[in-house]
């Protein structure tokens, strides 16, 4: 047998037993050691099956729900394939993907951070907003007096030095960036420069969520020229009075800004996806929701409807859940005997302006209320890769896989992990994605 293992990732103790005539065992140099048990499974399969075999770990349910594919960490194929490109193998390989618990922890906790990069980074570029929407857990005058942390006090804009570091690291690794998760990003004086720098450095996409009040013509042209790839504008109302009641501001201005942004985008020929969003607030009628959808779907690329989430006791809770996904959620809950590992710490990372590292929207929701959430690193001192593959992320992923959450109250009381179940449909040129939190209508 020919062995290709340039990084010595095989467990050496069983190498000899493992030699199979006229086959090649190829261990790609990903830096992920092959677990001894996986190798034994590989060996057993090769005894029954003389075709090619690949080892590509998967995490039950979470992989089904969309966790990025783990790299193939071992190939076994006949020597006759030696001169060929592996991707052109003429027979379909047998895939070994089912793992015992210790293998799952080995691949999806201990080595996950080197196997798979984050899908996106939430760059939290500030802590302020120019609106004070009634339902906002961060800036609402009804909710802010109940904050128990000082995160939303004063003005904490992300420094240009930190922005430069993020642009360089995400550009080099090809990681998308999102701004506006809890702040109004157009308030940051360097936001256009940041977007431009990100694109120059190779960041594949940069998304902004904004309330659109500051999206005037000058800003729109600057953002499009800088290379913004998608924008969500939070509007939440179709009627002027509703907008005033919920957002306390002028609906006509944001509507004009969005329509002008689309015209400019089309005139300049910049590929920037534009969506408007609507939070289902208490007191909003179904008629208004429908009017919002009908109006905006004619004009923008997509419309995003969100069920109102409210901070109750210690976590965000939904007032209403979409029924289309409830059967699937129940199915997966039974299959996982409770809950499956939440996907967010496997797909995203949030960098706060002070360099702290959070790991999902739920931890961001709690920013005003919970001093205890552990930061998973310090972006002032570490690189993104060091944080992503570091001990604190590893420990969190391990606890999620083991469903061992007694010391993680944010996760223990959270429902957001269920939002990873999706229902998709297509009707009259509109692609609809439903989770228990959102409905997204996207033009095809
Ligand atoms: S379970 Fe909730 S708090 Fe924990 S990582 Fe997932 S979304 Fe965040």
CSV table of C-alpha atoms and ligand atoms in Angstrom, one decimal:
chain,number,residue,atom,x,y,z
A,1,UNK,CA,0.0,0.0,0.0
A,2,UNK,CA,1.1,3.5,-0.7
A,3,UNK,CA,0.8,5.9,2.2
A,4,UNK,CA,0.5,9.6,1.6
A,5,UNK,CA,0.6,11.3,5.0
A,6,UNK,CA,2.9,14.4,4.7
A,7,UNK,CA,1.9,15.8,8.1
A,8,UNK,CA,1.9,12.5,10.0
A,9,UNK,CA,-1.7,12.7,10.9
A,10,UNK,CA,-2.3,9.0,11.2
A,11,UNK,CA,-2.2,7.3,14.7
A,12,UNK,CA,1.2,5.6,14.2
A,13,UNK,CA,0.3,2.7,16.6
A,14,UNK,CA,-1.9,1.0,14.1
A,15,UNK,CA,-0.2,1.9,10.8
A,16,UNK,CA,1.3,-1.6,10.3
A,17,UNK,CA,-2.0,-3.5,10.7
A,18,UNK,CA,-3.4,-1.2,8.2
A,19,UNK,CA,-1.5,-1.9,5.1
A,20,UNK,CA,-3.8,-3.0,2.2
A,21,UNK,CA,-2.3,-4.3,-1.0
A,22,UNK,CA,-2.7,-2.2,-4.1
A,23,UNK,CA,-4.4,0.6,-2.4
A,24,UNK,CA,-3.4,4.2,-1.6
A,25,UNK,CA,-4.2,5.8,1.7
A,26,UNK,CA,-4.1,9.5,1.3
A,27,UNK,CA,-4.4,11.9,4.3
A,28,UNK,CA,-4.7,15.5,3.0
A,29,UNK,CA,-2.6,18.0,4.9
A,30,UNK,CA,-5.4,19.8,6.8
A,31,UNK,CA,-3.6,19.4,10.1
A,32,UNK,CA,-6.5,17.3,11.5
A,33,UNK,CA,-5.3,14.1,13.1
A,34,UNK,CA,-7.3,11.0,12.1
A,35,UNK,CA,-9.0,9.5,15.2
A,36,UNK,CA,-8.0,5.9,15.9
A,37,UNK,CA,-11.6,4.7,15.9
A,38,UNK,CA,-12.3,6.4,12.6
A,39,UNK,CA,-9.4,4.6,11.1
A,40,UNK,CA,-10.7,1.3,12.4
A,41,UNK,CA,-14.0,2.0,10.8
A,42,UNK,CA,-12.2,2.8,7.6
A,43,UNK,CA,-10.3,-0.4,7.8
A,44,UNK,CA,-13.4,-2.5,8.5
A,45,UNK,CA,-15.2,-0.9,5.5
A,46,UNK,CA,-12.2,-1.6,3.2
A,47,UNK,CA,-12.4,-5.3,4.1
A,48,UNK,CA,-15.9,-5.5,2.7
A,49,UNK,CA,-15.6,-3.0,-0.1
A,50,UNK,CA,-12.7,-2.8,-2.5
A,51,UNK,CA,-13.8,0.6,-4.0
A,52,UNK,CA,-12.6,3.9,-2.9
A,53,UNK,CA,-13.6,5.1,0.6
A,54,UNK,CA,-13.6,8.6,2.1
A,55,UNK,CA,-13.8,9.7,5.7
A,56,UNK,CA,-15.8,12.9,6.0
A,57,UNK,CA,-17.1,13.4,9.6
A,58,UNK,CA,-20.6,14.7,10.2
A,59,UNK,CA,-22.4,15.9,13.3
A,60,UNK,CA,-25.9,14.3,13.6
A,61,UNK,CA,-28.8,16.7,12.8
A,62,UNK,CA,-26.6,19.8,12.9
A,63,UNK,CA,-24.9,18.7,9.7
A,64,UNK,CA,-28.4,17.9,8.2
A,65,UNK,CA,-29.5,21.4,9.1
A,66,UNK,CA,-26.7,23.1,7.2
A,67,UNK,CA,-23.4,23.0,9.2
A,68,UNK,CA,-20.7,23.5,6.6
A,69,UNK,CA,-19.2,20.2,5.3
A,70,UNK,CA,-16.2,19.0,7.2
A,71,UNK,CA,-13.2,18.5,4.9
A,72,UNK,CA,-12.4,14.9,3.8
A,73,UNK,CA,-9.7,13.8,6.2
A,74,UNK,CA,-8.8,10.4,4.6
A,75,UNK,CA,-9.1,8.8,1.2
A,76,UNK,CA,-8.5,5.2,0.3
A,77,UNK,CA,-8.5,4.3,-3.4
A,78,UNK,CA,-7.0,1.7,-5.7
A,79,UNK,CA,-3.5,2.4,-7.1
A,80,UNK,CA,-4.8,2.6,-10.6
A,81,UNK,CA,-6.2,6.0,-9.7
A,82,UNK,CA,-2.8,7.3,-8.8
A,83,UNK,CA,-2.3,9.5,-11.9
A,84,UNK,CA,-5.9,10.8,-11.7
A,85,UNK,CA,-7.4,13.8,-10.0
A,86,UNK,CA,-9.3,12.6,-7.0
A,87,UNK,CA,-12.3,14.6,-7.9
A,88,UNK,CA,-12.6,12.6,-11.2
A,89,UNK,CA,-12.8,9.2,-9.5
A,90,UNK,CA,-15.0,7.1,-11.8
A,91,UNK,CA,-16.8,5.2,-9.1
A,92,UNK,CA,-18.8,6.9,-6.3
A,93,UNK,CA,-16.8,6.5,-3.1
A,94,UNK,CA,-18.2,5.0,0.0
A,95,UNK,CA,-18.5,7.8,2.6
A,96,UNK,CA,-17.8,7.1,6.2
A,97,UNK,CA,-19.4,9.9,8.2
A,98,UNK,CA,-21.1,8.4,11.3
A,99,UNK,CA,-19.1,8.8,14.4
A,100,UNK,CA,-19.0,7.7,18.0
A,101,UNK,CA,-19.1,10.4,20.6
A,102,UNK,CA,-15.4,10.6,21.2
A,103,UNK,CA,-14.8,11.0,17.5
A,104,UNK,CA,-17.4,13.8,17.3
A,105,UNK,CA,-15.6,15.6,20.1
A,106,UNK,CA,-12.3,15.1,18.4
A,107,UNK,CA,-13.5,16.5,15.0
A,108,UNK,CA,-16.2,19.0,16.0
A,109,UNK,CA,-14.8,20.4,19.2
A,110,UNK,CA,-11.0,19.9,19.4
A,111,UNK,CA,-10.1,20.4,15.8
A,112,UNK,CA,-13.2,22.2,14.3
A,113,UNK,CA,-11.5,25.6,14.4
A,114,UNK,CA,-8.7,24.5,12.1
A,115,UNK,CA,-11.0,22.5,9.9
A,116,UNK,CA,-13.6,25.1,9.1
A,117,UNK,CA,-13.5,28.9,9.2
A,118,UNK,CA,-16.4,31.1,10.3
A,119,UNK,CA,-19.0,31.7,7.6
A,120,UNK,CA,-19.2,35.3,8.7
A,121,UNK,CA,-18.0,37.8,11.3
A,122,UNK,CA,-20.4,40.2,13.0
A,123,UNK,CA,-18.4,43.4,13.3
A,124,UNK,CA,-20.1,45.4,16.0
A,125,UNK,CA,-18.8,48.8,15.0
A,126,UNK,CA,-20.6,50.8,17.8
A,127,UNK,CA,-23.1,50.8,20.6
A,128,UNK,CA,-25.4,53.7,19.5
A,129,UNK,CA,-28.4,54.3,17.3
A,130,UNK,CA,-30.2,57.4,16.1
A,131,UNK,CA,-33.6,55.8,16.6
A,132,UNK,CA,-35.2,54.5,19.8
A,133,UNK,CA,-37.6,51.8,18.6
A,134,UNK,CA,-40.0,50.6,21.3
A,135,UNK,CA,-39.2,46.9,21.0
A,136,UNK,CA,-35.4,47.3,20.6
A,137,UNK,CA,-33.5,45.4,23.4
A,138,UNK,CA,-30.6,47.8,23.0
A,139,UNK,CA,-31.9,51.3,22.5
A,140,UNK,CA,-35.6,51.4,23.5
A,141,UNK,CA,-36.4,54.0,26.1
A,142,UNK,CA,-38.8,51.5,27.6
A,143,UNK,CA,-36.1,48.7,27.9
A,144,UNK,CA,-32.9,50.6,28.4
A,145,UNK,CA,-33.6,51.7,32.0
A,146,UNK,CA,-33.7,48.0,32.9
A,147,UNK,CA,-30.2,47.4,31.5
A,148,UNK,CA,-27.8,46.0,34.1
A,149,UNK,CA,-24.6,46.5,32.2
A,150,UNK,CA,-23.1,49.7,30.9
A,151,UNK,CA,-22.4,48.5,27.3
A,152,UNK,CA,-25.0,50.9,25.8
A,153,UNK,CA,-23.7,53.9,27.9
A,154,UNK,CA,-21.6,56.5,26.1
A,155,UNK,CA,-20.2,56.0,22.6
A,156,UNK,CA,-18.0,53.0,21.9
A,157,UNK,CA,-17.1,53.0,18.3
A,158,UNK,CA,-14.8,50.3,17.0
A,159,UNK,CA,-11.3,51.8,16.4
A,160,UNK,CA,-9.9,52.2,13.0
A,161,UNK,CA,-7.0,50.0,14.1
A,162,UNK,CA,-9.4,47.1,14.9
A,163,UNK,CA,-11.3,47.6,11.7
A,164,UNK,CA,-8.0,47.4,9.7
A,165,UNK,CA,-7.1,44.2,11.5
A,166,UNK,CA,-10.5,42.7,10.8
A,167,UNK,CA,-10.5,43.7,7.1
A,168,UNK,CA,-7.0,42.1,6.7
A,169,UNK,CA,-7.8,38.9,8.5
A,170,UNK,CA,-11.2,38.3,6.9
A,171,UNK,CA,-9.9,39.3,3.5
A,172,UNK,CA,-7.1,36.8,3.7
A,173,UNK,CA,-9.3,34.0,5.0
A,174,UNK,CA,-12.2,34.8,2.7
A,175,UNK,CA,-14.7,35.4,5.5
A,176,UNK,CA,-17.8,37.5,5.0
A,177,UNK,CA,-18.5,40.5,7.3
A,178,UNK,CA,-21.8,41.9,8.7
A,179,UNK,CA,-22.3,45.2,10.3
A,180,UNK,CA,-25.4,46.6,12.1
A,181,UNK,CA,-26.4,43.7,14.3
A,182,UNK,CA,-27.2,45.9,17.3
A,183,UNK,CA,-25.9,49.4,16.3
A,184,UNK,CA,-26.7,51.9,13.5
A,185,UNK,CA,-23.5,51.4,11.4
A,186,UNK,CA,-24.0,54.6,9.4
A,187,UNK,CA,-23.2,56.5,12.6
A,188,UNK,CA,-19.6,55.3,12.5
A,189,UNK,CA,-17.5,58.0,10.9
A,190,UNK,CA,-15.3,55.4,9.1
A,191,UNK,CA,-17.9,53.0,7.9
A,192,UNK,CA,-17.5,53.7,4.2
A,193,UNK,CA,-13.7,53.5,4.5
A,194,UNK,CA,-14.1,50.2,6.4
A,195,UNK,CA,-16.3,48.6,3.7
A,196,UNK,CA,-13.9,49.8,1.0
A,197,UNK,CA,-10.9,48.4,2.8
A,198,UNK,CA,-12.7,45.1,3.4
A,199,UNK,CA,-13.4,44.7,-0.3
A,200,UNK,CA,-9.8,45.8,-1.3
A,201,UNK,CA,-8.4,43.2,1.1
A,202,UNK,CA,-10.5,40.4,-0.4
A,203,UNK,CA,-13.5,40.1,2.0
A,204,UNK,CA,-16.0,38.3,-0.3
A,205,UNK,CA,-19.1,40.0,0.9
A,206,UNK,CA,-20.1,42.7,3.3
A,207,UNK,CA,-23.6,43.1,4.6
A,208,UNK,CA,-25.2,46.1,6.4
A,209,UNK,CA,-28.3,46.3,8.5
A,210,UNK,CA,-29.5,49.9,8.9
A,211,UNK,CA,-32.6,51.8,9.8
A,212,UNK,CA,-32.0,53.8,6.6
A,213,UNK,CA,-32.6,57.2,8.0
A,214,UNK,CA,-29.1,58.4,7.2
A,215,UNK,CA,-29.0,56.6,3.8
A,216,UNK,CA,-29.1,59.8,1.8
A,217,UNK,CA,-27.8,60.1,-1.8
A,218,UNK,CA,-24.2,60.9,-0.8
A,219,UNK,CA,-24.0,58.0,1.6
A,220,UNK,CA,-25.7,55.7,-0.9
A,221,UNK,CA,-23.2,56.5,-3.7
A,222,UNK,CA,-20.3,56.1,-1.3
A,223,UNK,CA,-21.5,52.7,0.0
A,224,UNK,CA,-22.1,51.4,-3.5
A,225,UNK,CA,-18.7,52.6,-4.7
A,226,UNK,CA,-17.0,51.1,-1.6
A,227,UNK,CA,-18.4,47.7,-2.6
A,228,UNK,CA,-21.3,46.9,-0.2
A,229,UNK,CA,-22.8,43.6,-1.3
A,230,UNK,CA,-26.1,43.5,0.5
A,231,UNK,CA,-28.2,45.8,2.7
A,232,UNK,CA,-31.3,45.2,4.9
A,233,UNK,CA,-33.3,48.3,5.8
A,234,UNK,CA,-35.4,47.9,9.0
A,235,UNK,CA,-38.7,49.7,8.5
A,236,UNK,CA,-41.4,47.7,10.4
A,237,UNK,CA,-44.3,49.7,9.2
A,238,UNK,CA,-46.4,50.5,6.1
A,239,UNK,CA,-48.3,53.4,7.6
A,240,UNK,CA,-46.8,56.7,8.6
A,241,UNK,CA,-48.5,56.5,12.1
A,242,UNK,CA,-47.3,53.0,12.8
A,243,UNK,CA,-43.7,54.0,11.9
A,244,UNK,CA,-44.0,57.0,14.2
A,245,UNK,CA,-45.4,54.9,17.0
A,246,UNK,CA,-42.7,52.2,16.7
A,247,UNK,CA,-39.7,54.0,15.4
A,248,UNK,CA,-40.5,57.5,16.4
A,249,UNK,CA,-39.4,59.0,13.1
A,250,UNK,CA,-40.3,59.8,9.5
A,251,UNK,CA,-41.4,57.0,7.2
A,252,UNK,CA,-41.4,59.1,4.1
A,253,UNK,CA,-37.6,59.8,4.5
A,254,UNK,CA,-36.6,56.1,4.8
A,255,UNK,CA,-38.9,55.1,2.0
A,256,UNK,CA,-37.4,57.8,-0.3
A,257,UNK,CA,-33.9,56.8,0.8
A,258,UNK,CA,-34.5,53.1,-0.1
A,259,UNK,CA,-36.1,53.9,-3.5
A,260,UNK,CA,-33.3,56.2,-4.3
A,261,UNK,CA,-30.7,53.7,-3.3
A,262,UNK,CA,-32.2,51.1,-5.7
A,263,UNK,CA,-32.2,53.6,-8.5
A,264,UNK,CA,-28.5,54.5,-7.9
A,265,UNK,CA,-27.6,50.9,-7.6
A,266,UNK,CA,-29.2,50.2,-11.0
A,267,UNK,CA,-27.7,53.3,-12.6
A,268,UNK,CA,-24.2,52.5,-11.3
A,269,UNK,CA,-24.6,48.8,-12.1
A,270,UNK,CA,-23.4,47.7,-8.6
A,271,UNK,CA,-24.5,44.2,-7.6
A,272,UNK,CA,-25.9,45.0,-4.1
A,273,UNK,CA,-28.9,42.9,-2.8
A,274,UNK,CA,-31.5,45.1,-1.1
A,275,UNK,CA,-34.1,43.9,1.4
A,276,UNK,CA,-36.5,45.6,3.7
A,277,UNK,CA,-37.6,44.1,7.0
A,278,UNK,CA,-40.7,44.2,9.2
A,279,UNK,CA,-40.8,43.2,12.8
A,280,UNK,CA,-44.2,41.9,13.8
A,281,UNK,CA,-44.8,44.3,16.7
A,282,UNK,CA,-47.8,44.1,19.0
A,283,UNK,CA,-50.6,46.3,17.6
A,284,UNK,CA,-49.5,45.8,13.9
A,285,UNK,CA,-52.4,44.5,11.8
A,286,UNK,CA,-52.1,41.6,9.4
A,287,UNK,CA,-53.4,44.0,6.7
A,288,UNK,CA,-50.4,46.3,7.3
A,289,UNK,CA,-48.0,43.4,7.2
A,290,UNK,CA,-49.5,42.3,3.9
A,291,UNK,CA,-49.4,45.8,2.5
A,292,UNK,CA,-45.7,46.1,3.5
A,293,UNK,CA,-44.9,42.8,1.7
A,294,UNK,CA,-46.8,43.6,-1.4
A,295,UNK,CA,-45.4,47.1,-1.7
A,296,UNK,CA,-41.7,46.2,-1.1
A,297,UNK,CA,-41.6,43.0,-3.0
A,298,UNK,CA,-42.3,45.0,-6.1
A,299,UNK,CA,-39.4,47.2,-5.5
A,300,UNK,CA,-36.6,45.4,-3.7
A,301,UNK,CA,-34.9,42.0,-4.0
A,302,UNK,CA,-36.3,40.6,-0.8
A,303,UNK,CA,-38.5,41.2,2.2
A,304,UNK,CA,-37.6,39.9,5.7
A,305,UNK,CA,-40.4,39.4,8.3
A,306,UNK,CA,-39.4,38.8,11.9
A,307,UNK,CA,-41.5,37.6,14.8
A,308,UNK,CA,-41.1,40.0,17.7
A,309,UNK,CA,-38.6,38.8,20.3
A,310,UNK,CA,-38.8,40.2,23.8
A,311,UNK,CA,-36.4,39.9,26.7
A,312,UNK,CA,-38.1,37.9,29.4
A,313,UNK,CA,-36.5,36.8,32.6
A,314,UNK,CA,-33.1,36.0,31.2
A,315,UNK,CA,-33.5,35.3,27.5
A,316,UNK,CA,-35.2,36.5,24.4
A,317,UNK,CA,-38.5,34.9,23.8
A,318,UNK,CA,-40.6,34.9,20.7
A,319,UNK,CA,-44.2,36.2,21.0
A,320,UNK,CA,-45.2,34.1,18.0
A,321,UNK,CA,-43.6,31.2,16.1
A,322,UNK,CA,-44.1,30.3,12.5
A,323,UNK,CA,-46.1,27.1,12.3
A,324,UNK,CA,-44.6,25.9,9.0
A,325,UNK,CA,-41.5,24.6,10.8
A,326,UNK,CA,-43.1,23.2,14.0
A,327,UNK,CA,-43.4,19.6,12.8
A,328,UNK,CA,-39.8,19.6,11.6
A,329,UNK,CA,-38.6,21.0,14.9
A,330,UNK,CA,-40.5,18.3,16.8
A,331,UNK,CA,-39.1,15.6,14.5
A,332,UNK,CA,-35.5,16.8,15.1
A,333,UNK,CA,-36.1,17.2,18.8
A,334,UNK,CA,-37.3,13.6,19.1
A,335,UNK,CA,-34.4,12.4,17.0
A,336,UNK,CA,-31.9,14.2,19.2
A,337,UNK,CA,-33.8,13.3,22.4
A,338,UNK,CA,-34.0,16.9,23.5
A,339,UNK,CA,-31.8,19.3,21.6
A,340,UNK,CA,-29.1,19.2,18.9
A,341,UNK,CA,-25.9,21.1,19.1
A,342,UNK,CA,-26.6,24.8,18.3
A,343,UNK,CA,-24.9,25.7,15.1
A,344,UNK,CA,-24.0,29.3,15.7
A,345,UNK,CA,-20.7,28.8,17.5
A,346,UNK,CA,-19.8,26.6,14.5
A,347,UNK,CA,-20.6,29.3,12.0
A,348,UNK,CA,-20.2,32.8,13.3
A,349,UNK,CA,-18.2,35.0,15.6
A,350,UNK,CA,-19.1,38.5,16.9
A,351,UNK,CA,-16.3,41.1,17.6
A,352,UNK,CA,-17.4,43.8,20.0
A,353,UNK,CA,-15.9,47.3,19.8
A,354,UNK,CA,-13.9,46.7,22.9
A,355,UNK,CA,-12.4,43.5,21.5
A,356,UNK,CA,-14.6,41.0,23.4
A,357,UNK,CA,-15.9,38.0,21.4
A,358,UNK,CA,-19.5,36.8,21.5
A,359,UNK,CA,-20.8,33.9,19.5
A,360,UNK,CA,-24.5,34.3,18.4
A,361,UNK,CA,-27.4,36.8,18.3
A,362,UNK,CA,-28.7,35.5,21.6
A,363,UNK,CA,-25.5,36.6,23.4
A,364,UNK,CA,-25.8,40.0,21.7
A,365,UNK,CA,-29.4,40.3,22.8
A,366,UNK,CA,-28.1,39.9,26.4
A,367,UNK,CA,-25.5,42.5,26.1
A,368,UNK,CA,-27.5,45.0,28.1
A,369,UNK,CA,-28.6,42.6,30.7
A,370,UNK,CA,-25.9,40.0,31.4
A,371,UNK,CA,-22.4,40.8,32.7
A,372,UNK,CA,-21.7,37.2,33.0
A,373,UNK,CA,-21.5,36.1,29.4
A,374,UNK,CA,-18.0,34.8,28.8
A,375,UNK,CA,-16.0,36.5,26.1
A,376,UNK,CA,-14.3,33.8,24.0
A,377,UNK,CA,-11.2,35.8,23.4
A,378,UNK,CA,-9.7,39.3,23.2
A,379,UNK,CA,-9.4,40.7,19.7
A,380,UNK,CA,-7.0,43.3,21.0
A,381,UNK,CA,-4.4,40.6,21.7
A,382,UNK,CA,-5.4,37.6,19.5
A,383,UNK,CA,-5.9,36.9,15.9
A,384,UNK,CA,-9.3,35.8,14.7
A,385,UNK,CA,-7.9,32.3,13.9
A,386,UNK,CA,-6.4,32.0,17.4
A,387,UNK,CA,-9.8,32.9,18.9
A,388,UNK,CA,-11.8,30.6,16.5
A,389,UNK,CA,-9.7,27.6,17.2
A,390,UNK,CA,-8.9,28.5,20.8
A,391,UNK,CA,-9.7,26.7,24.0
A,392,UNK,CA,-12.7,28.8,24.8
A,393,UNK,CA,-14.5,28.1,21.5
A,394,UNK,CA,-13.5,24.5,21.8
A,395,UNK,CA,-15.0,24.2,25.3
A,396,UNK,CA,-18.2,25.8,24.2
A,397,UNK,CA,-18.5,23.4,21.2
A,398,UNK,CA,-17.8,20.5,23.4
A,399,UNK,CA,-20.5,21.5,25.9
A,400,UNK,CA,-23.0,22.0,23.1
A,401,UNK,CA,-22.2,18.5,21.6
A,402,UNK,CA,-22.5,16.9,25.0
A,403,UNK,CA,-25.6,19.0,25.9
A,404,UNK,CA,-23.8,19.9,29.1
A,405,UNK,CA,-25.1,23.4,29.7
A,406,UNK,CA,-25.4,23.8,33.4
A,407,UNK,CA,-22.6,26.3,33.4
A,408,UNK,CA,-23.8,28.0,30.3
A,409,UNK,CA,-27.1,29.7,31.3
A,410,UNK,CA,-27.4,31.7,28.1
A,411,UNK,CA,-27.4,28.5,26.1
A,412,UNK,CA,-29.4,26.5,28.6
A,413,UNK,CA,-32.4,28.8,28.6
A,414,UNK,CA,-32.2,29.7,24.9
A,415,UNK,CA,-34.6,28.8,22.1
A,416,UNK,CA,-32.6,30.3,19.2
A,417,UNK,CA,-30.9,27.0,18.3
A,418,UNK,CA,-34.3,25.9,17.0
A,419,UNK,CA,-34.3,28.6,14.4
A,420,UNK,CA,-31.8,26.5,12.4
A,421,UNK,CA,-34.7,24.4,11.1
A,422,UNK,CA,-35.8,25.8,7.7
A,423,UNK,CA,-38.8,25.3,5.4
A,424,UNK,CA,-38.2,26.4,1.8
A,425,UNK,CA,-40.8,26.9,-1.0
A,426,UNK,CA,-41.0,28.7,-4.3
A,427,UNK,CA,-44.1,30.4,-5.7
A,428,UNK,CA,-44.6,32.9,-8.5
A,429,UNK,CA,-40.9,33.7,-8.8
A,430,UNK,CA,-40.4,34.2,-5.1
A,431,UNK,CA,-38.3,32.0,-2.9
A,432,UNK,CA,-39.6,31.8,0.6
A,433,UNK,CA,-37.6,30.6,3.6
A,434,UNK,CA,-39.3,30.1,6.9
A,435,UNK,CA,-37.8,29.4,10.3
A,436,UNK,CA,-39.6,29.8,13.7
A,437,UNK,CA,-38.2,33.3,13.9
A,438,UNK,CA,-38.4,34.7,10.3
A,439,UNK,CA,-39.9,34.5,6.9
A,440,UNK,CA,-37.7,35.7,4.0
A,441,UNK,CA,-39.1,36.3,0.6
A,442,UNK,CA,-36.4,36.6,-2.0
A,443,UNK,CA,-37.0,37.3,-5.7
A,444,UNK,CA,-35.5,34.6,-7.9
B,1,LIG,S1,-27.9,27.9,22.3
B,1,LIG,FE1,-28.5,30.1,22.2
B,1,LIG,S2,-27.0,31.2,23.5
B,1,LIG,FE2,-26.1,29.2,23.0
B,1,LIG,S3,-24.9,29.5,21.2
B,1,LIG,FE3,-26.9,28.9,20.5
B,1,LIG,S4,-28.0,30.7,20.1
B,1,LIG,FE4,-26.3,31.2,21.4
